[in-house]
mmCIF file of C-alpha atoms in Angstrom:
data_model
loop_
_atom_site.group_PDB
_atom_site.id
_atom_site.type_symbol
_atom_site.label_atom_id
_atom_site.label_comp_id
_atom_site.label_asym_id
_atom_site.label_seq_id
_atom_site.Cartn_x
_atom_site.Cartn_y
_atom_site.Cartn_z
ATOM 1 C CA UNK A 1 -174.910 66.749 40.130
ATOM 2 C CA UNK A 2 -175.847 67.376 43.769
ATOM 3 C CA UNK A 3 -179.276 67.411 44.297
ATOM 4 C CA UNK A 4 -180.566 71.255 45.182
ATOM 5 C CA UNK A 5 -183.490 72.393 47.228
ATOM 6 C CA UNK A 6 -185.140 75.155 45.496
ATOM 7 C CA UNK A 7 -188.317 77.273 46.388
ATOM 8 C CA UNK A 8 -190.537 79.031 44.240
ATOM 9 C CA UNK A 9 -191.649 82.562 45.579
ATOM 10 C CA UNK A 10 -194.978 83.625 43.332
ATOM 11 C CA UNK A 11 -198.172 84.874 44.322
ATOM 12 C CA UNK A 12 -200.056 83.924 41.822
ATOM 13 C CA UNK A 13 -201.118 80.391 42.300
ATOM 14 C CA UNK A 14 -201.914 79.358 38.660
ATOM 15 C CA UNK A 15 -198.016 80.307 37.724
ATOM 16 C CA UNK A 16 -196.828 78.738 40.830
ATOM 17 C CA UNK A 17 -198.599 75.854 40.091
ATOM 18 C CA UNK A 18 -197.309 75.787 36.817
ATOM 19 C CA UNK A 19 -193.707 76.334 37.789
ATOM 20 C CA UNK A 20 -194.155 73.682 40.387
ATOM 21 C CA UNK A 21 -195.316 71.246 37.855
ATOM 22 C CA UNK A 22 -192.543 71.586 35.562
ATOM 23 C CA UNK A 23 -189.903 70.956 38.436
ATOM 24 C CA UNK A 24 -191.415 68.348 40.646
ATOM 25 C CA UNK A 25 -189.773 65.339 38.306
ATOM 26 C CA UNK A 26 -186.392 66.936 37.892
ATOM 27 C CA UNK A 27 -183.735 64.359 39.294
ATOM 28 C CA UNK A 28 -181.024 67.112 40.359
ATOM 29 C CA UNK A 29 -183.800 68.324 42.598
ATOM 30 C CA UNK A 30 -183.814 67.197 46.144
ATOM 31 C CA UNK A 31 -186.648 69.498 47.794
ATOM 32 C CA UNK A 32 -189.134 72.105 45.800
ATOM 33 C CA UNK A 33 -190.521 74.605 48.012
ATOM 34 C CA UNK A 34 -193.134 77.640 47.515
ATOM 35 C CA UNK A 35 -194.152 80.346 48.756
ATOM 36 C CA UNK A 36 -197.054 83.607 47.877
ATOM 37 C CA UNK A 37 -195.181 86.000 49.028
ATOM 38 C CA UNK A 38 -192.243 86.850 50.630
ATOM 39 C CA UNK A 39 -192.995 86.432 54.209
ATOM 40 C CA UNK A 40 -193.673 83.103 53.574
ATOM 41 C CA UNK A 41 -190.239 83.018 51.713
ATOM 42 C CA UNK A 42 -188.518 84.589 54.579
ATOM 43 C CA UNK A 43 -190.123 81.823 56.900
ATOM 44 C CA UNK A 44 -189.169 78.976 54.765
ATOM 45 C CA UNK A 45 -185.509 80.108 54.300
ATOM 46 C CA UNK A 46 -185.120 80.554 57.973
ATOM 47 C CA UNK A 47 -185.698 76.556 58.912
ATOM 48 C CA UNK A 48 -184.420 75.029 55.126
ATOM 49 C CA UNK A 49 -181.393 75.535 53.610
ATOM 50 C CA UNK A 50 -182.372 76.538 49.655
ATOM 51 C CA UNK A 51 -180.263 76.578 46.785
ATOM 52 C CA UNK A 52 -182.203 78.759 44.226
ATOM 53 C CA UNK A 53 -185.215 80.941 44.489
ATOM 54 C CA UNK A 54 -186.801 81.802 41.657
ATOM 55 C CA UNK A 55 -188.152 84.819 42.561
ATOM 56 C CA UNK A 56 -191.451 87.046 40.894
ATOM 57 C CA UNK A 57 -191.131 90.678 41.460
ATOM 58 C CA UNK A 58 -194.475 91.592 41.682
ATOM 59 C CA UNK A 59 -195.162 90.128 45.153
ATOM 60 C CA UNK A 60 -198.167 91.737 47.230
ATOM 61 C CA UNK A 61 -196.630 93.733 50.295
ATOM 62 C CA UNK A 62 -193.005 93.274 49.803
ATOM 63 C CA UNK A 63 -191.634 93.347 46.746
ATOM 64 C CA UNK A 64 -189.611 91.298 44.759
ATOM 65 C CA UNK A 65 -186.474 93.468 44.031
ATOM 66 C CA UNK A 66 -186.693 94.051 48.168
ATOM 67 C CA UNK A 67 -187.285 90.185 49.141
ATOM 68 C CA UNK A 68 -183.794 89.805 46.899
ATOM 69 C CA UNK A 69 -181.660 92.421 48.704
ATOM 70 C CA UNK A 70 -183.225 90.704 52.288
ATOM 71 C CA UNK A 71 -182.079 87.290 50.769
ATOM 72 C CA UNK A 72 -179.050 87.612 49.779
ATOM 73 C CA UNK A 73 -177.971 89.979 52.731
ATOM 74 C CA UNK A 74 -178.904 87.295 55.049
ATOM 75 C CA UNK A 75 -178.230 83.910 52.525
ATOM 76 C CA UNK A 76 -175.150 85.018 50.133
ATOM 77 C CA UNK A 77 -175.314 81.448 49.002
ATOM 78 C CA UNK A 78 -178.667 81.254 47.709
ATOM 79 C CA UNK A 79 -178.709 82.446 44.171
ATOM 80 C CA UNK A 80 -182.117 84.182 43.051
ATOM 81 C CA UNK A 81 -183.541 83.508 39.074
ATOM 82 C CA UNK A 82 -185.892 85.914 38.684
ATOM 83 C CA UNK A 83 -189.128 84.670 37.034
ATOM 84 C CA UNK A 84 -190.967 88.199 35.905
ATOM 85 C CA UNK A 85 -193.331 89.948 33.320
ATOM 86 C CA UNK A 86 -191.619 93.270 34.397
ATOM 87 C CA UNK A 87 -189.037 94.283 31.803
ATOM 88 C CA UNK A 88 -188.320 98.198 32.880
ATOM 89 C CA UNK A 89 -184.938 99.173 33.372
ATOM 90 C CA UNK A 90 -184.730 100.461 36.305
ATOM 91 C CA UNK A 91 -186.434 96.899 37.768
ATOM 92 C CA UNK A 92 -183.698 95.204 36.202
ATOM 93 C CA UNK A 93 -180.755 97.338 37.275
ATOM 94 C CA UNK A 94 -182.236 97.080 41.088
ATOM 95 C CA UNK A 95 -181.949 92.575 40.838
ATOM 96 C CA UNK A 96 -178.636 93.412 39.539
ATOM 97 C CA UNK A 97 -177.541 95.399 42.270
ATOM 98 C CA UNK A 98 -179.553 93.115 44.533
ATOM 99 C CA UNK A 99 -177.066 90.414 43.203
ATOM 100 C CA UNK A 100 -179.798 87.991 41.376
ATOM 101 C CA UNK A 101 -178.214 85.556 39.317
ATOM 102 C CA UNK A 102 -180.679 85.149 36.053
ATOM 103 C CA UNK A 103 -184.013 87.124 35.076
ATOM 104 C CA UNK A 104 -186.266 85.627 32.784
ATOM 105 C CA UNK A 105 -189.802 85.915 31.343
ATOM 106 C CA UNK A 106 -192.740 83.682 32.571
ATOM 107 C CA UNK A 107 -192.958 82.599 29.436
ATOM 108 C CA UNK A 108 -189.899 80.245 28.849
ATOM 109 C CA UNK A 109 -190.387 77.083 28.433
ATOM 110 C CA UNK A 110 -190.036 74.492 31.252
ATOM 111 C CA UNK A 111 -187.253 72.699 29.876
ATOM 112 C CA UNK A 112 -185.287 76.242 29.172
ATOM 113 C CA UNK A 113 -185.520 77.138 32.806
ATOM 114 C CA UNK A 114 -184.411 73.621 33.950
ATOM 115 C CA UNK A 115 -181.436 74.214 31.804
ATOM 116 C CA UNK A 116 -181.252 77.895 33.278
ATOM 117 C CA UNK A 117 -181.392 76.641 36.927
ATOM 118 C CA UNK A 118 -178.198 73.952 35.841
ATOM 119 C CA UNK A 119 -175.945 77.127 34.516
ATOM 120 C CA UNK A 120 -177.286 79.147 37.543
ATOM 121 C CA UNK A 121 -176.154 76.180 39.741
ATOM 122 C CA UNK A 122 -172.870 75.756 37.624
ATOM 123 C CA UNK A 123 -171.835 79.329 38.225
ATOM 124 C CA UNK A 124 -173.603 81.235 35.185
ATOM 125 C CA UNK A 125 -174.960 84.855 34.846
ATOM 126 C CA UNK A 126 -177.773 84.756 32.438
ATOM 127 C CA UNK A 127 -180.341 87.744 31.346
ATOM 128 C CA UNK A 128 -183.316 87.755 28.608
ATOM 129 C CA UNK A 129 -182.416 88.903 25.675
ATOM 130 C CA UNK A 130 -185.338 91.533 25.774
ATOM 131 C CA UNK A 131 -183.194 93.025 28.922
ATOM 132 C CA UNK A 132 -179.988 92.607 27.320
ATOM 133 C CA UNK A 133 -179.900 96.237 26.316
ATOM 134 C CA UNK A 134 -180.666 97.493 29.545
ATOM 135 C CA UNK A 135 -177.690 95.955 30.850
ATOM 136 C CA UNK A 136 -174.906 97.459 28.143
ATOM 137 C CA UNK A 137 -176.392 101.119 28.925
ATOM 138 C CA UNK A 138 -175.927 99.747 33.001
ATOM 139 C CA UNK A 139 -172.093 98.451 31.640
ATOM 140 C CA UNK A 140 -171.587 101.934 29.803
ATOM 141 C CA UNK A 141 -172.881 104.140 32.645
ATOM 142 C CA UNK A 142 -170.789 102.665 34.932
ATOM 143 C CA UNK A 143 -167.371 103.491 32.512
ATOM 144 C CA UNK A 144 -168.337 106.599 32.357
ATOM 145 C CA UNK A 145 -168.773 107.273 35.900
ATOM 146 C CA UNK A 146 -165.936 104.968 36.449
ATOM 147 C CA UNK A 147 -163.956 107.285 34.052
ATOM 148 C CA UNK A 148 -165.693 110.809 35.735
ATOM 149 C CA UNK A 149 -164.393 109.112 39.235
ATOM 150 C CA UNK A 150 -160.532 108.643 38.510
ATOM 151 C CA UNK A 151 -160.511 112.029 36.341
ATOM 152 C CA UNK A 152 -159.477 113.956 39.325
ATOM 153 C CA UNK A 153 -161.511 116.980 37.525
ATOM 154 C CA UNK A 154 -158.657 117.431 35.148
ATOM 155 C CA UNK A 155 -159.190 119.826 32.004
ATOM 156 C CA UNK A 156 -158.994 118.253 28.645
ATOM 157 C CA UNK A 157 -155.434 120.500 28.311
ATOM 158 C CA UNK A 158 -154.169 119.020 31.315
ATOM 159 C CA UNK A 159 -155.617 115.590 30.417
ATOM 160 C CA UNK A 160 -152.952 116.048 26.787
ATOM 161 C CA UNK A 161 -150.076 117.293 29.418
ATOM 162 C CA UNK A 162 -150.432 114.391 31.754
ATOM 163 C CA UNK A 163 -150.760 111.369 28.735
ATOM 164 C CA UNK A 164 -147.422 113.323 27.324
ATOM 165 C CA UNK A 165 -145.792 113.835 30.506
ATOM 166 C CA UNK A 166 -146.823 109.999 31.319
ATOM 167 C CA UNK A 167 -144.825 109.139 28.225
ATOM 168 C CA UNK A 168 -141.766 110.207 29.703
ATOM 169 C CA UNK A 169 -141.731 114.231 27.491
ATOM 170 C CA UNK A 170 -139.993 116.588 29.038
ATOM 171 C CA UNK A 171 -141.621 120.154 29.780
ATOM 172 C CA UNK A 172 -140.197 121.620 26.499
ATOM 173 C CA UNK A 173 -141.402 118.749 23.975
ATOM 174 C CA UNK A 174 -145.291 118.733 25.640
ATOM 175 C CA UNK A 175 -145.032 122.536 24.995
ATOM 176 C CA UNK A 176 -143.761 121.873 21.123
ATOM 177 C CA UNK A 177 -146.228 119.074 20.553
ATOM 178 C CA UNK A 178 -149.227 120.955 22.198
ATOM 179 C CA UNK A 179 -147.996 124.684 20.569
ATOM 180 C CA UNK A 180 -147.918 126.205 23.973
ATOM 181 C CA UNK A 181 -145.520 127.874 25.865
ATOM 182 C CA UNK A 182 -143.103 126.254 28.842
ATOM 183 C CA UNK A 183 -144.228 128.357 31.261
ATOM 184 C CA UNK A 184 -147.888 127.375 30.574
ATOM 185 C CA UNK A 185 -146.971 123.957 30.258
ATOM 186 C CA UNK A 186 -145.135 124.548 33.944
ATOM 187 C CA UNK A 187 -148.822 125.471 34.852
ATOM 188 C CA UNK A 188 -150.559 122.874 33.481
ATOM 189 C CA UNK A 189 -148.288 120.348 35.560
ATOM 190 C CA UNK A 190 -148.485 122.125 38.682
ATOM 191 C CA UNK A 191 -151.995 122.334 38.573
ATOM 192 C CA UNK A 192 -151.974 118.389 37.523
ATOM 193 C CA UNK A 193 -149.980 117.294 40.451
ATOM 194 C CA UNK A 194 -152.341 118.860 43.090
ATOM 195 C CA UNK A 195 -155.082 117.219 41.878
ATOM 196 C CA UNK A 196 -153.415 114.151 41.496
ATOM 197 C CA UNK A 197 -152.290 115.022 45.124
ATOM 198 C CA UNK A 198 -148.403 113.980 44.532
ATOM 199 C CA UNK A 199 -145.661 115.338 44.670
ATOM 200 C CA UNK A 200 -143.636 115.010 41.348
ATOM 201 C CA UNK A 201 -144.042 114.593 37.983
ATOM 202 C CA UNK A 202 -142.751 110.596 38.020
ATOM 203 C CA UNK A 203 -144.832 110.356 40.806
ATOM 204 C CA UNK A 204 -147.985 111.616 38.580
ATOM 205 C CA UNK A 205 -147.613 109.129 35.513
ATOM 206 C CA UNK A 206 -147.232 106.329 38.109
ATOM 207 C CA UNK A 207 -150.768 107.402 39.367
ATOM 208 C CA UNK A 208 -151.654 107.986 35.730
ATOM 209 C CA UNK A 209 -150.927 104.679 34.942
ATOM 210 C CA UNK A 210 -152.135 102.605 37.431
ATOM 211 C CA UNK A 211 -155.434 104.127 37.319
ATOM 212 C CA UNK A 212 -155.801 104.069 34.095
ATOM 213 C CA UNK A 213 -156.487 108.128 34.141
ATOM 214 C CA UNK A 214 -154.963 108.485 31.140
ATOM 215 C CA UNK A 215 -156.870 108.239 27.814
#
């Protein structure tokens, strides 16, 4: 493996210490850097290329979650492992919309976060299992919204017309199959295709389709 600088951004100097410690031997490791806050991060990134950061989010002055958006604007290279006691949700979906590769609690084990830093290194996403959960409610949120977005604020009746109409029925078999009338069915799909802002019905399951707006 290429040999990797990597700096350690923790203001705590025991844990920095510590985290220094445990990669000063590591052969894949070419130069280990720290830093107590992010200042000091900032300076060091600006005159030394670096790999991985393994970030702490509760940095004095600038945060953590804020030092990541700063890095990864300016260094979209640089992957961040965050290295935290913090578990809330919110904290975590901020380093995931910061762009942070890993997040981890201080309290794995040296040789677990060497192995972390090689999957980080090798491409990997990786989250603590005590986030985990935080992320599928992040996943489903954003279906839903994804879902609320390419809805085009149809009604659930016009939601039925257009998945029918998208399977090729005419005007007369949505009406039988939903036990409405043709001329309300005539409603439904002129209402449909000004929201869907074309202007004919082939036209609207083409949209329907390749946006996935039907259910």
């Amino acid at each position: 493996m290429e040999k990797k600088n990597i700096l350690v951004v923790e203001d705590h100097a025991l844990t920095r210490f510590a985290l220094m410690t445990s990669l000063k031997d590591v052969d894949f490791i070419s130069g280990l850097y720290e830093a107590k806050d992010a200042y000091e991060c900032y300076n060091i990134l600006s005159k030394q290329k670096i790999d991985i950061v393994l970030m702490d989010l509760g940095l004095p002055g600038i945060d953590g979650i804020s030092a990541s958006f700063e890095i990864k604007k300016k260094y979209p290279d640089t992957k961040i492992i965050v290295i935290t006691s913090h578990n809330e949700e919110k904290e975590v979906q901020k380093c995931i919309q910061a762009g942070i590769s890993a997040y981890c609690s201080k309290d794995i084990k040296p040789d677990k976060l060497i192995s972390l830093i090689i999957d980080v290194i090798n491409g990997a996403i990786w989250f603590d299992s005590n986030v985990a959960k935080y992320i599928l409610n992040m996943a489903k949120h954003e279906k839903e919204e994804s879902k609320k977005e390419t809805s085009y604020n149809l009604t659930s009746k016009e939601m039925m017309v257009l998945n029918l109409l998208a399977e090729g029925n005419s005007n007369l078999d949505i009406a039988k199959k939903l036990n409405i009338s043709v001329n309300t069915t005539k409603v439904h799909v002129c209402s449909i295709l000004q929201k869907l802002s074309v202007d004919d019905r082939t036209q609207a399951a083409v949209k329907a389709l390749k946006e996935n707006i039907t259910g």
